[in-house]
Amino acid sequence: MLAERTGLPVYALDKSPVPAGAEIIYLGWVMASGVKGFQKAAKKYRIKALCGVCMGATGSQIAELRKANSVPENVPVFTMQGGFDVSKLHGVYRFMMNTMIKTAGKSLESKADRTPEEDEMLKMMLHGGNHVSEEHLKDIMRWYHEQN
């Protein structure tokens, strides 16, 4: 959706024909506050913006992502709620997410005063879900249009 809205090409990091040192917007999925592949991309490219696709609400976890990924202050960080389906994960990722569901899910389940966001997170953990939406692109699109 981001590529369609901006006209920018999209490549998988390990198959990218983009030359080293080029400016890019990096988009990756969030796991334990880390954006998968970001450190590798940051070594090869000049990151102009970081977009993390997460289970949490769009616009949440920005400070945590900035800190955990050592993102410089001059690089904007955006988060977008995506989807979650543990059956699509493989190997260590599936094991780790099943463990997270058992621990964090049980903790959330037993919490008496859950917020609506926590209810949605619990629902997604236990049953999966897809919250991908063009609405979640509004902040990155606003920034992108300000740059161009």
Short mmCIF file of N, CA and C in Angstrom, two decimals:
data_model
loop_
_atom_site.label_atom_id
_atom_site.label_comp_id
_atom_site.label_asym_id
_atom_site.label_seq_id
_atom_site.Cartn_x
_atom_site.Cartn_y
_atom_site.Cartn_z
N MET A 1 0.82 -1.20 0.00
CA MET A 1 0.00 0.00 0.00
C MET A 1 0.86 1.26 0.00
N LEU A 2 1.94 1.24 0.77
CA LEU A 2 2.83 2.40 0.82
C LEU A 2 3.43 2.66 -0.56
N ALA A 3 3.84 1.61 -1.24
CA ALA A 3 4.40 1.75 -2.59
C ALA A 3 3.36 2.31 -3.56
N GLU A 4 2.13 1.81 -3.45
CA GLU A 4 1.07 2.28 -4.34
C GLU A 4 0.79 3.77 -4.11
N ARG A 5 0.81 4.19 -2.86
CA ARG A 5 0.48 5.58 -2.53
C ARG A 5 1.62 6.54 -2.86
N THR A 6 2.88 6.07 -2.79
CA THR A 6 4.03 6.95 -3.02
C THR A 6 4.63 6.80 -4.41
N GLY A 7 4.41 5.67 -5.03
CA GLY A 7 5.05 5.40 -6.32
C GLY A 7 6.48 4.88 -6.16
N LEU A 8 6.90 4.66 -4.93
CA LEU A 8 8.25 4.15 -4.68
C LEU A 8 8.31 2.66 -4.92
N PRO A 9 9.45 2.14 -5.39
CA PRO A 9 9.57 0.69 -5.55
C PRO A 9 9.76 0.02 -4.18
N VAL A 10 9.42 -1.25 -4.11
CA VAL A 10 9.57 -2.03 -2.88
C VAL A 10 10.42 -3.24 -3.18
N TYR A 11 11.39 -3.49 -2.30
CA TYR A 11 12.26 -4.65 -2.45
C TYR A 11 12.45 -5.33 -1.11
N ALA A 12 12.60 -6.64 -1.13
CA ALA A 12 13.03 -7.37 0.05
C ALA A 12 14.49 -6.99 0.29
N LEU A 13 14.87 -6.82 1.53
CA LEU A 13 16.22 -6.37 1.86
C LEU A 13 17.29 -7.25 1.25
N ASP A 14 17.12 -8.55 1.31
CA ASP A 14 18.16 -9.45 0.80
C ASP A 14 18.17 -9.59 -0.72
N LYS A 15 17.19 -8.99 -1.40
CA LYS A 15 17.13 -9.07 -2.87
C LYS A 15 17.11 -7.68 -3.50
N SER A 16 17.49 -6.68 -2.75
CA SER A 16 17.37 -5.31 -3.23
C SER A 16 18.45 -4.95 -4.24
N PRO A 17 18.05 -4.39 -5.39
CA PRO A 17 19.02 -3.89 -6.36
C PRO A 17 19.47 -2.46 -6.05
N VAL A 18 18.94 -1.88 -4.97
CA VAL A 18 19.26 -0.49 -4.61
C VAL A 18 20.73 -0.42 -4.20
N PRO A 19 21.50 0.53 -4.76
CA PRO A 19 22.92 0.61 -4.44
C PRO A 19 23.17 1.05 -2.99
N ALA A 20 24.23 0.54 -2.43
CA ALA A 20 24.62 0.93 -1.07
C ALA A 20 24.75 2.44 -0.99
N GLY A 21 24.35 3.00 0.13
CA GLY A 21 24.44 4.44 0.33
C GLY A 21 23.22 5.22 -0.12
N ALA A 22 22.28 4.54 -0.80
CA ALA A 22 21.07 5.22 -1.27
C ALA A 22 20.16 5.55 -0.09
N GLU A 23 19.32 6.56 -0.27
CA GLU A 23 18.33 6.93 0.74
C GLU A 23 17.10 6.03 0.57
N ILE A 24 16.62 5.47 1.68
CA ILE A 24 15.45 4.61 1.63
C ILE A 24 14.51 4.88 2.81
N ILE A 25 13.29 4.46 2.65
CA ILE A 25 12.35 4.33 3.76
C ILE A 25 12.36 2.85 4.08
N TYR A 26 12.64 2.51 5.33
CA TYR A 26 12.70 1.09 5.70
C TYR A 26 11.43 0.70 6.43
N LEU A 27 10.82 -0.40 5.98
CA LEU A 27 9.62 -0.92 6.61
C LEU A 27 9.87 -2.38 6.98
N GLY A 28 9.64 -2.71 8.24
CA GLY A 28 9.82 -4.08 8.70
C GLY A 28 8.88 -4.40 9.84
N TRP A 29 8.77 -5.67 10.16
CA TRP A 29 7.87 -6.07 11.23
C TRP A 29 8.58 -6.00 12.58
N VAL A 30 7.80 -5.71 13.59
CA VAL A 30 8.31 -5.50 14.94
C VAL A 30 8.21 -6.78 15.75
N MET A 31 9.32 -7.12 16.41
CA MET A 31 9.32 -8.22 17.36
C MET A 31 10.19 -7.82 18.53
N ALA A 32 9.58 -7.79 19.72
CA ALA A 32 10.29 -7.42 20.95
C ALA A 32 10.99 -6.07 20.79
N SER A 33 10.31 -5.11 20.22
CA SER A 33 10.77 -3.74 19.98
C SER A 33 11.86 -3.63 18.93
N GLY A 34 12.26 -4.73 18.34
CA GLY A 34 13.23 -4.67 17.24
C GLY A 34 12.50 -4.71 15.91
N VAL A 35 12.96 -3.92 14.96
CA VAL A 35 12.39 -3.96 13.62
C VAL A 35 13.28 -4.88 12.80
N LYS A 36 12.71 -6.01 12.38
CA LYS A 36 13.48 -7.03 11.69
C LYS A 36 14.19 -6.46 10.46
N GLY A 37 15.50 -6.69 10.41
CA GLY A 37 16.31 -6.27 9.27
C GLY A 37 16.81 -4.83 9.32
N PHE A 38 16.32 -4.05 10.28
CA PHE A 38 16.68 -2.63 10.30
C PHE A 38 18.18 -2.40 10.47
N GLN A 39 18.81 -3.12 11.37
CA GLN A 39 20.24 -2.90 11.62
C GLN A 39 21.06 -3.19 10.36
N LYS A 40 20.70 -4.24 9.66
CA LYS A 40 21.39 -4.59 8.40
C LYS A 40 21.17 -3.49 7.37
N ALA A 41 19.94 -3.01 7.26
CA ALA A 41 19.62 -1.95 6.30
C ALA A 41 20.36 -0.66 6.66
N ALA A 42 20.44 -0.35 7.95
CA ALA A 42 21.09 0.90 8.39
C ALA A 42 22.58 0.89 8.09
N LYS A 43 23.18 -0.28 8.04
CA LYS A 43 24.61 -0.38 7.69
C LYS A 43 24.84 -0.16 6.20
N LYS A 44 23.84 -0.48 5.39
CA LYS A 44 24.00 -0.40 3.94
C LYS A 44 23.44 0.87 3.32
N TYR A 45 22.34 1.39 3.90
CA TYR A 45 21.63 2.52 3.30
C TYR A 45 21.54 3.71 4.24
N ARG A 46 21.13 4.85 3.69
CA ARG A 46 20.81 6.03 4.51
C ARG A 46 19.30 5.99 4.74
N ILE A 47 18.93 5.67 5.95
CA ILE A 47 17.51 5.52 6.29
C ILE A 47 16.91 6.91 6.48
N LYS A 48 15.91 7.22 5.70
CA LYS A 48 15.22 8.51 5.80
C LYS A 48 14.02 8.44 6.75
N ALA A 49 13.43 7.24 6.89
CA ALA A 49 12.33 7.02 7.83
C ALA A 49 12.25 5.53 8.12
N LEU A 50 11.83 5.22 9.33
CA LEU A 50 11.64 3.83 9.75
C LEU A 50 10.16 3.60 10.00
N CYS A 51 9.61 2.55 9.40
CA CYS A 51 8.22 2.16 9.61
C CYS A 51 8.20 0.76 10.20
N GLY A 52 7.64 0.63 11.38
CA GLY A 52 7.52 -0.67 12.01
C GLY A 52 6.08 -1.14 11.98
N VAL A 53 5.87 -2.34 11.47
CA VAL A 53 4.53 -2.93 11.45
C VAL A 53 4.42 -3.81 12.69
N CYS A 54 3.41 -3.51 13.51
CA CYS A 54 3.32 -4.14 14.83
C CYS A 54 1.92 -4.62 15.13
N MET A 55 1.79 -5.33 16.26
CA MET A 55 0.48 -5.78 16.71
C MET A 55 -0.24 -4.67 17.47
N GLY A 56 0.51 -3.73 18.01
CA GLY A 56 -0.07 -2.64 18.78
C GLY A 56 -0.74 -1.60 17.88
N ALA A 57 -1.33 -0.64 18.51
CA ALA A 57 -2.04 0.41 17.78
C ALA A 57 -1.08 1.25 16.94
N THR A 58 -1.55 1.72 15.81
CA THR A 58 -0.78 2.62 14.97
C THR A 58 -0.37 3.84 15.79
N GLY A 59 0.90 4.21 15.70
CA GLY A 59 1.41 5.36 16.44
C GLY A 59 1.91 5.02 17.84
N SER A 60 1.77 3.78 18.27
CA SER A 60 2.26 3.37 19.59
C SER A 60 3.70 2.87 19.48
N GLN A 61 4.38 2.75 20.58
CA GLN A 61 5.70 2.13 20.70
C GLN A 61 6.83 2.89 20.00
N ILE A 62 6.60 4.12 19.60
CA ILE A 62 7.61 4.85 18.83
C ILE A 62 8.88 5.07 19.65
N ALA A 63 8.75 5.52 20.88
CA ALA A 63 9.94 5.75 21.72
C ALA A 63 10.70 4.45 21.94
N GLU A 64 9.98 3.36 22.17
CA GLU A 64 10.63 2.06 22.39
C GLU A 64 11.38 1.60 21.14
N LEU A 65 10.76 1.77 19.99
CA LEU A 65 11.43 1.37 18.75
C LEU A 65 12.67 2.22 18.49
N ARG A 66 12.55 3.53 18.71
CA ARG A 66 13.70 4.41 18.50
C ARG A 66 14.87 3.95 19.37
N LYS A 67 14.60 3.69 20.65
CA LYS A 67 15.65 3.30 21.58
C LYS A 67 16.20 1.91 21.25
N ALA A 68 15.33 0.93 21.08
CA ALA A 68 15.77 -0.45 20.85
C ALA A 68 16.53 -0.62 19.54
N ASN A 69 16.24 0.21 18.56
CA ASN A 69 16.89 0.10 17.24
C ASN A 69 17.97 1.15 17.03
N SER A 70 18.24 1.96 18.06
CA SER A 70 19.25 3.03 17.98
C SER A 70 19.02 3.93 16.78
N VAL A 71 17.79 4.38 16.62
CA VAL A 71 17.43 5.25 15.50
C VAL A 71 17.79 6.68 15.86
N PRO A 72 18.58 7.35 15.04
CA PRO A 72 18.95 8.74 15.32
C PRO A 72 17.71 9.64 15.41
N GLU A 73 17.81 10.69 16.20
CA GLU A 73 16.68 11.61 16.42
C GLU A 73 16.20 12.27 15.13
N ASN A 74 17.08 12.44 14.14
CA ASN A 74 16.67 13.10 12.90
C ASN A 74 15.93 12.17 11.93
N VAL A 75 15.79 10.90 12.29
CA VAL A 75 15.07 9.94 11.45
C VAL A 75 13.69 9.70 12.07
N PRO A 76 12.63 10.04 11.35
CA PRO A 76 11.30 9.81 11.91
C PRO A 76 10.98 8.32 12.00
N VAL A 77 10.25 7.96 13.05
CA VAL A 77 9.82 6.59 13.27
C VAL A 77 8.29 6.56 13.25
N PHE A 78 7.76 5.61 12.52
CA PHE A 78 6.31 5.44 12.42
C PHE A 78 5.98 3.99 12.76
N THR A 79 4.85 3.78 13.39
CA THR A 79 4.36 2.42 13.58
C THR A 79 2.98 2.30 12.98
N MET A 80 2.71 1.10 12.47
CA MET A 80 1.43 0.81 11.84
C MET A 80 0.96 -0.55 12.31
N GLN A 81 -0.26 -0.61 12.79
CA GLN A 81 -0.80 -1.89 13.20
C GLN A 81 -1.01 -2.74 11.96
N GLY A 82 -0.56 -3.97 12.04
CA GLY A 82 -0.69 -4.89 10.91
C GLY A 82 -1.54 -6.07 11.29
N GLY A 83 -1.05 -7.23 11.01
CA GLY A 83 -1.78 -8.45 11.31
C GLY A 83 -0.90 -9.43 12.05
N PHE A 84 -1.54 -10.52 12.50
CA PHE A 84 -0.80 -11.56 13.21
C PHE A 84 -1.47 -12.89 12.96
N ASP A 85 -0.66 -13.85 12.50
CA ASP A 85 -1.14 -15.22 12.29
C ASP A 85 0.04 -16.13 12.61
N VAL A 86 0.01 -16.71 13.81
CA VAL A 86 1.13 -17.53 14.26
C VAL A 86 1.38 -18.71 13.32
N SER A 87 0.34 -19.18 12.64
CA SER A 87 0.52 -20.34 11.75
C SER A 87 1.39 -20.00 10.54
N LYS A 88 1.57 -18.72 10.24
CA LYS A 88 2.41 -18.32 9.10
C LYS A 88 3.88 -18.17 9.49
N LEU A 89 4.17 -18.28 10.78
CA LEU A 89 5.55 -18.18 11.25
C LEU A 89 6.21 -19.55 11.21
N HIS A 90 7.53 -19.54 11.12
CA HIS A 90 8.28 -20.79 11.06
C HIS A 90 9.42 -20.77 12.07
N GLY A 91 9.86 -21.95 12.43
CA GLY A 91 11.05 -22.12 13.24
C GLY A 91 11.01 -21.37 14.55
N VAL A 92 12.12 -20.68 14.81
CA VAL A 92 12.30 -19.98 16.07
C VAL A 92 11.25 -18.88 16.28
N TYR A 93 10.81 -18.25 15.21
CA TYR A 93 9.81 -17.18 15.34
C TYR A 93 8.48 -17.75 15.84
N ARG A 94 8.10 -18.89 15.30
CA ARG A 94 6.86 -19.51 15.75
C ARG A 94 6.96 -19.91 17.22
N PHE A 95 8.09 -20.51 17.58
CA PHE A 95 8.31 -20.91 18.98
C PHE A 95 8.26 -19.70 19.90
N MET A 96 8.96 -18.63 19.51
CA MET A 96 9.01 -17.43 20.35
C MET A 96 7.63 -16.80 20.50
N MET A 97 6.87 -16.72 19.42
CA MET A 97 5.56 -16.10 19.50
C MET A 97 4.57 -16.98 20.27
N ASN A 98 4.67 -18.29 20.14
CA ASN A 98 3.83 -19.17 20.96
C ASN A 98 4.15 -19.00 22.44
N THR A 99 5.43 -18.83 22.75
CA THR A 99 5.85 -18.59 24.14
C THR A 99 5.30 -17.25 24.61
N MET A 100 5.39 -16.22 23.77
CA MET A 100 4.88 -14.90 24.12
C MET A 100 3.37 -14.96 24.35
N ILE A 101 2.66 -15.69 23.52
CA ILE A 101 1.21 -15.82 23.68
C ILE A 101 0.89 -16.46 25.03
N LYS A 102 1.64 -17.50 25.37
CA LYS A 102 1.39 -18.19 26.64
C LYS A 102 1.70 -17.31 27.85
N THR A 103 2.77 -16.53 27.77
CA THR A 103 3.15 -15.72 28.94
C THR A 103 2.42 -14.37 28.95
N ALA A 104 2.64 -13.57 27.93
CA ALA A 104 2.01 -12.24 27.88
C ALA A 104 0.50 -12.37 27.73
N GLY A 105 0.05 -13.36 26.98
CA GLY A 105 -1.38 -13.56 26.80
C GLY A 105 -2.07 -13.89 28.11
N LYS A 106 -1.48 -14.78 28.89
CA LYS A 106 -2.06 -15.13 30.20
C LYS A 106 -2.06 -13.93 31.13
N SER A 107 -0.98 -13.15 31.08
CA SER A 107 -0.89 -11.96 31.92
C SER A 107 -1.99 -10.95 31.55
N LEU A 108 -2.16 -10.72 30.26
CA LEU A 108 -3.21 -9.81 29.80
C LEU A 108 -4.60 -10.36 30.11
N GLU A 109 -4.76 -11.66 29.94
CA GLU A 109 -6.06 -12.29 30.17
C GLU A 109 -6.52 -12.11 31.61
N SER A 110 -5.55 -12.18 32.53
CA SER A 110 -5.91 -12.08 33.95
C SER A 110 -5.98 -10.64 34.46
N LYS A 111 -5.59 -9.68 33.63
CA LYS A 111 -5.62 -8.28 34.03
C LYS A 111 -7.07 -7.79 34.08
N ALA A 112 -7.46 -7.25 35.22
CA ALA A 112 -8.85 -6.85 35.42
C ALA A 112 -9.23 -5.57 34.69
N ASP A 113 -8.31 -4.63 34.59
CA ASP A 113 -8.63 -3.32 34.03
C ASP A 113 -7.93 -3.08 32.69
N ARG A 114 -8.13 -4.02 31.75
CA ARG A 114 -7.50 -3.89 30.44
C ARG A 114 -8.08 -2.69 29.69
N THR A 115 -7.20 -2.03 28.94
CA THR A 115 -7.64 -0.95 28.05
C THR A 115 -8.21 -1.58 26.78
N PRO A 116 -8.93 -0.81 25.98
CA PRO A 116 -9.41 -1.34 24.69
C PRO A 116 -8.26 -1.84 23.81
N GLU A 117 -7.12 -1.14 23.86
CA GLU A 117 -5.95 -1.57 23.07
C GLU A 117 -5.44 -2.91 23.56
N GLU A 118 -5.42 -3.11 24.88
CA GLU A 118 -4.97 -4.39 25.44
C GLU A 118 -5.95 -5.50 25.09
N ASP A 119 -7.26 -5.20 25.09
CA ASP A 119 -8.26 -6.18 24.68
C ASP A 119 -8.00 -6.62 23.24
N GLU A 120 -7.72 -5.65 22.38
CA GLU A 120 -7.47 -5.96 20.97
C GLU A 120 -6.18 -6.77 20.81
N MET A 121 -5.16 -6.43 21.57
CA MET A 121 -3.89 -7.16 21.53
C MET A 121 -4.12 -8.61 21.97
N LEU A 122 -4.85 -8.81 23.04
CA LEU A 122 -5.15 -10.15 23.53
C LEU A 122 -5.92 -10.94 22.48
N LYS A 123 -6.92 -10.33 21.90
CA LYS A 123 -7.71 -10.99 20.85
C LYS A 123 -6.81 -11.41 19.69
N MET A 124 -5.91 -10.52 19.28
CA MET A 124 -5.02 -10.82 18.17
C MET A 124 -4.06 -11.95 18.54
N MET A 125 -3.53 -11.93 19.76
CA MET A 125 -2.62 -12.99 20.20
C MET A 125 -3.31 -14.35 20.18
N LEU A 126 -4.52 -14.40 20.73
CA LEU A 126 -5.21 -15.67 20.89
C LEU A 126 -5.84 -16.18 19.61
N HIS A 127 -6.32 -15.27 18.75
CA HIS A 127 -7.09 -15.70 17.59
C HIS A 127 -6.53 -15.20 16.26
N GLY A 128 -5.44 -14.44 16.30
CA GLY A 128 -4.92 -13.85 15.08
C GLY A 128 -5.78 -12.67 14.67
N GLY A 129 -5.39 -12.02 13.62
CA GLY A 129 -6.18 -10.89 13.14
C GLY A 129 -5.42 -10.10 12.11
N ASN A 130 -6.16 -9.31 11.36
CA ASN A 130 -5.56 -8.49 10.33
C ASN A 130 -6.14 -7.08 10.44
N HIS A 131 -5.26 -6.13 10.76
CA HIS A 131 -5.68 -4.74 10.90
C HIS A 131 -5.00 -3.84 9.86
N VAL A 132 -4.50 -4.45 8.80
CA VAL A 132 -3.87 -3.69 7.74
C VAL A 132 -4.91 -2.77 7.12
N SER A 133 -4.55 -1.49 7.01
CA SER A 133 -5.50 -0.50 6.51
C SER A 133 -4.75 0.71 5.97
N GLU A 134 -5.27 1.31 4.93
CA GLU A 134 -4.66 2.53 4.40
C GLU A 134 -4.68 3.64 5.44
N GLU A 135 -5.63 3.62 6.34
CA GLU A 135 -5.72 4.62 7.40
C GLU A 135 -4.43 4.64 8.23
N HIS A 136 -3.80 3.48 8.39
CA HIS A 136 -2.57 3.40 9.18
C HIS A 136 -1.37 4.07 8.49
N LEU A 137 -1.52 4.42 7.25
CA LEU A 137 -0.44 5.09 6.50
C LEU A 137 -0.46 6.61 6.62
N LYS A 138 -1.47 7.18 7.26
CA LYS A 138 -1.65 8.63 7.21
C LYS A 138 -0.45 9.40 7.74
N ASP A 139 0.19 8.96 8.83
CA ASP A 139 1.33 9.71 9.38
C ASP A 139 2.55 9.64 8.46
N ILE A 140 2.87 8.47 7.96
CA ILE A 140 4.02 8.35 7.05
C ILE A 140 3.73 9.09 5.75
N MET A 141 2.49 9.07 5.28
CA MET A 141 2.16 9.78 4.04
C MET A 141 2.24 11.29 4.24
N ARG A 142 1.82 11.77 5.39
CA ARG A 142 1.93 13.21 5.69
C ARG A 142 3.40 13.62 5.66
N TRP A 143 4.24 12.83 6.34
CA TRP A 143 5.68 13.11 6.35
C TRP A 143 6.24 13.06 4.93
N TYR A 144 5.90 12.04 4.17
CA TYR A 144 6.41 11.87 2.81
C TYR A 144 6.06 13.08 1.94
N HIS A 145 4.83 13.56 2.02
CA HIS A 145 4.42 14.71 1.21
C HIS A 145 5.12 15.99 1.67
N GLU A 146 5.41 16.10 2.94
CA GLU A 146 6.17 17.27 3.42
C GLU A 146 7.59 17.27 2.88
N GLN A 147 8.15 16.10 2.61
CA GLN A 147 9.51 15.99 2.10
C GLN A 147 9.59 16.28 0.62
N ASN A 148 8.51 16.09 -0.09
CA ASN A 148 8.52 16.19 -1.56
C ASN A 148 7.73 17.37 -2.05
#
